mmCIF file of C-alpha atoms in Angstrom:
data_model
loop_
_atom_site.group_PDB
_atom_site.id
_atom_site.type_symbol
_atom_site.label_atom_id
_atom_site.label_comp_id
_atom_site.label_asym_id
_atom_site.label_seq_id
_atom_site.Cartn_x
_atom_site.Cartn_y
_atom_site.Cartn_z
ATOM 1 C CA UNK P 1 5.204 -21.317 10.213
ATOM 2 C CA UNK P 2 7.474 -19.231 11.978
ATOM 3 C CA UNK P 3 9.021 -20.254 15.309
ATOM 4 C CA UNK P 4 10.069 -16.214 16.154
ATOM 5 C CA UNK P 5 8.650 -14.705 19.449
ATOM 6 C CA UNK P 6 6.401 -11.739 18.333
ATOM 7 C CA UNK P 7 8.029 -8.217 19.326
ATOM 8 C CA UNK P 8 6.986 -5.151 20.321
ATOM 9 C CA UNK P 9 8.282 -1.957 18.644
ATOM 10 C CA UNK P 10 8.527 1.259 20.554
ATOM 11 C CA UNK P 11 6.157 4.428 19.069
ATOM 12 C CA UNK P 12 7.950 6.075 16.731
ATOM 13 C CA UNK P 13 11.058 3.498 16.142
ATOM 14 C CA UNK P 14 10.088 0.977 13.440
ATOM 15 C CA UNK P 15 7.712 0.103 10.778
ATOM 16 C CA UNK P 16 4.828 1.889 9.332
ATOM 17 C CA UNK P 17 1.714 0.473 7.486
ATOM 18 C CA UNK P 18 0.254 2.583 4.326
ATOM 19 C CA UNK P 19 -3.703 1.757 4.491
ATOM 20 C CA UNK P 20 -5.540 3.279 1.169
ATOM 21 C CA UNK P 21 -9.359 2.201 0.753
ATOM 22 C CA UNK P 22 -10.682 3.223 -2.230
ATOM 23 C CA UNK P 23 -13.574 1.640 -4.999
ATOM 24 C CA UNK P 24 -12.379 1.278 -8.268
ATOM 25 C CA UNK P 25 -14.314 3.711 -11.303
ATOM 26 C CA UNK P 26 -17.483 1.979 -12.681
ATOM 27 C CA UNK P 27 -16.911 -0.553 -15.729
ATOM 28 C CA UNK P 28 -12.770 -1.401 -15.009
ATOM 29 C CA UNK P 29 -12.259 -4.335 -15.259
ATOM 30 C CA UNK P 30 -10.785 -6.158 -11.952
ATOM 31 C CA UNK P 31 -7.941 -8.346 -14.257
ATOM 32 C CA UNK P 32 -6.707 -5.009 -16.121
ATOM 33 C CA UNK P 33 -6.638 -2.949 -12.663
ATOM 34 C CA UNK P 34 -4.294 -6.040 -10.991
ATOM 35 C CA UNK P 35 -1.955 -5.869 -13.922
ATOM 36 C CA UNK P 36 -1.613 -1.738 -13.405
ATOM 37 C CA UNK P 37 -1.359 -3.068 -9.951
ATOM 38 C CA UNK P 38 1.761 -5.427 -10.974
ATOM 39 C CA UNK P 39 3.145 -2.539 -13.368
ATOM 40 C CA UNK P 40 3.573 -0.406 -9.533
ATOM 41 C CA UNK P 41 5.813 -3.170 -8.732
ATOM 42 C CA UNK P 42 9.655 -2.108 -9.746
ATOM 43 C CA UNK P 43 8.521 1.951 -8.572
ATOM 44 C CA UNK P 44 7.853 1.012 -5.035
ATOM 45 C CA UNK P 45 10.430 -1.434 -4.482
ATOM 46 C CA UNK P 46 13.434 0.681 -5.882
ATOM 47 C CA UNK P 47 12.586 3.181 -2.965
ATOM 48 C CA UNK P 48 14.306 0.630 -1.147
ATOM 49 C CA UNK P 49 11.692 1.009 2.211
ATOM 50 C CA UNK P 50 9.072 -1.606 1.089
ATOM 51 C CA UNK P 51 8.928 -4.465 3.506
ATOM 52 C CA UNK P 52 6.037 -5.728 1.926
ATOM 53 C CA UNK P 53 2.520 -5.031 0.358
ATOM 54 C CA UNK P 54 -1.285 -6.320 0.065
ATOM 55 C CA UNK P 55 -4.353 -5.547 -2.528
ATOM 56 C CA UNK P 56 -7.296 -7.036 -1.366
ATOM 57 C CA UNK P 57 -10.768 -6.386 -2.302
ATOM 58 C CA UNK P 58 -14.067 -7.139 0.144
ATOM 59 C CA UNK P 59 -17.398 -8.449 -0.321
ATOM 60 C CA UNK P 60 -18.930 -5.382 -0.780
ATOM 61 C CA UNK P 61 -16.135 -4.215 -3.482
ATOM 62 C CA UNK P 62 -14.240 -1.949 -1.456
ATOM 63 C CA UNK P 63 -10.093 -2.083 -1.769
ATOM 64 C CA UNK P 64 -7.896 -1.598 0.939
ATOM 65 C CA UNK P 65 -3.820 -1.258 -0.446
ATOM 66 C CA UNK P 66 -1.847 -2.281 2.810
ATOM 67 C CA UNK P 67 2.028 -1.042 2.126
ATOM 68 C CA UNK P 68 4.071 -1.520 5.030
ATOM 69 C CA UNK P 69 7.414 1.003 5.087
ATOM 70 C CA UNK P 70 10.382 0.714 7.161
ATOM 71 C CA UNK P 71 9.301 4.082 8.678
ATOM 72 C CA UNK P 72 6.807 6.867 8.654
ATOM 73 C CA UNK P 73 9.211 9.431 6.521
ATOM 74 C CA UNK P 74 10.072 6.596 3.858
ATOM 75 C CA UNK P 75 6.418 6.470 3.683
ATOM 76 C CA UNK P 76 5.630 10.056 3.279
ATOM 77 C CA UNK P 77 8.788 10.113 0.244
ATOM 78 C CA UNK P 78 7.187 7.049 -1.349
ATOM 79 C CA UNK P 79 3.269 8.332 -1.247
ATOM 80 C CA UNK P 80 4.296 12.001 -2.655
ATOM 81 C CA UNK P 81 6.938 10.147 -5.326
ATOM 82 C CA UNK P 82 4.727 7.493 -7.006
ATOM 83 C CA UNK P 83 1.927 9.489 -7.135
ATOM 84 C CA UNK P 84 3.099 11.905 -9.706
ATOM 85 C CA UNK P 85 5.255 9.007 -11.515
ATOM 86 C CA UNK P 86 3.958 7.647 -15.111
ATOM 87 C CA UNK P 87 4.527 4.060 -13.887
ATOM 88 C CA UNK P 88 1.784 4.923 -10.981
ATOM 89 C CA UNK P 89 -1.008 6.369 -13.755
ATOM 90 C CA UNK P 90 -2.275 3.149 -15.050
ATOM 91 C CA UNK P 91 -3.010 2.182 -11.623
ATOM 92 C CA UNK P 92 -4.311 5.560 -10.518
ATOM 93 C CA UNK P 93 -6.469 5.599 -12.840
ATOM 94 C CA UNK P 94 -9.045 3.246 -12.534
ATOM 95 C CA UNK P 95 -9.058 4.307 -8.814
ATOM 96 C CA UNK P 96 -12.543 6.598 -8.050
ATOM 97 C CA UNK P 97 -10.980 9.266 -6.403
ATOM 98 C CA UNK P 98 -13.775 10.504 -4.479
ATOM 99 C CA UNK P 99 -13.467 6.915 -2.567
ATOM 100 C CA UNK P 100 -9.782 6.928 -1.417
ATOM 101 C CA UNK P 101 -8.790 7.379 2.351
ATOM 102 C CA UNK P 102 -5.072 7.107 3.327
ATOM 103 C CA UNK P 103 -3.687 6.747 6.592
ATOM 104 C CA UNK P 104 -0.454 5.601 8.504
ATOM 105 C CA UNK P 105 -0.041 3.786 11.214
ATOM 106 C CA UNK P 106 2.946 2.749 13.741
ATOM 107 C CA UNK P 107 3.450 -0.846 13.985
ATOM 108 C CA UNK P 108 3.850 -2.014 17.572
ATOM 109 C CA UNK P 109 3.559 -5.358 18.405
ATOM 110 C CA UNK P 110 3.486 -8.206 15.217
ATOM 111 C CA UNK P 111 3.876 -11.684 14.944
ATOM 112 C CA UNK P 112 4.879 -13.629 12.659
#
């Protein structure tokens, strides 16, 4: 457990989280979409803004992809450079289209 005060980041001046909801395409199979997940893995990190990153999957089967950047423009770069990258189209692809929303949002206050 950490023992750092939580801190409060001015609008604009730090960290940004990537939120993507989406429902995979009928039939794929959960184990074969985490492994495309994995194969993302070296693409993000060598744009050398990931802080860190989350798949998790609800209830109801809805996804949510939480990416956090170091800022809103290494964001942007990453989102328009992995999505026309090879690596990226095993993952892509078992993601219903019609079912993705993507937003970005200024972290201000965390804790960890």
């Amino acid at each position: 457990m950490s023992t750092q005060p939580a801190t409060i980041t001015a609008e604009g001046a730090g960290p940004v989280l990537e939120i993507v909801t989406f429902r995979l395409l009928d039939g794929t199979d959960e184990a074969a979409f985490l492994t495309a997940a994995a194969g993302t893995e070296a693409l993000l990190r060598e744009r050398g803004s990931l802080v860190r990153r989350a798949l998790v999957r609800d209830a109801d089967g809805l996804w949510t992809d939480v990416v956090e950047w170091t800022s809103i423009e290494a964001a942007m770069a990453a989102a328009e450079a992995v999505m026309s990258h090879p690596d990226f189209a095993p993952f892509g692809a078992m993601i219903d289209p019609g079912t993705v929303t993507m937003r970005h949002a200024p972290i201000r206050w965390r804790m960890d």
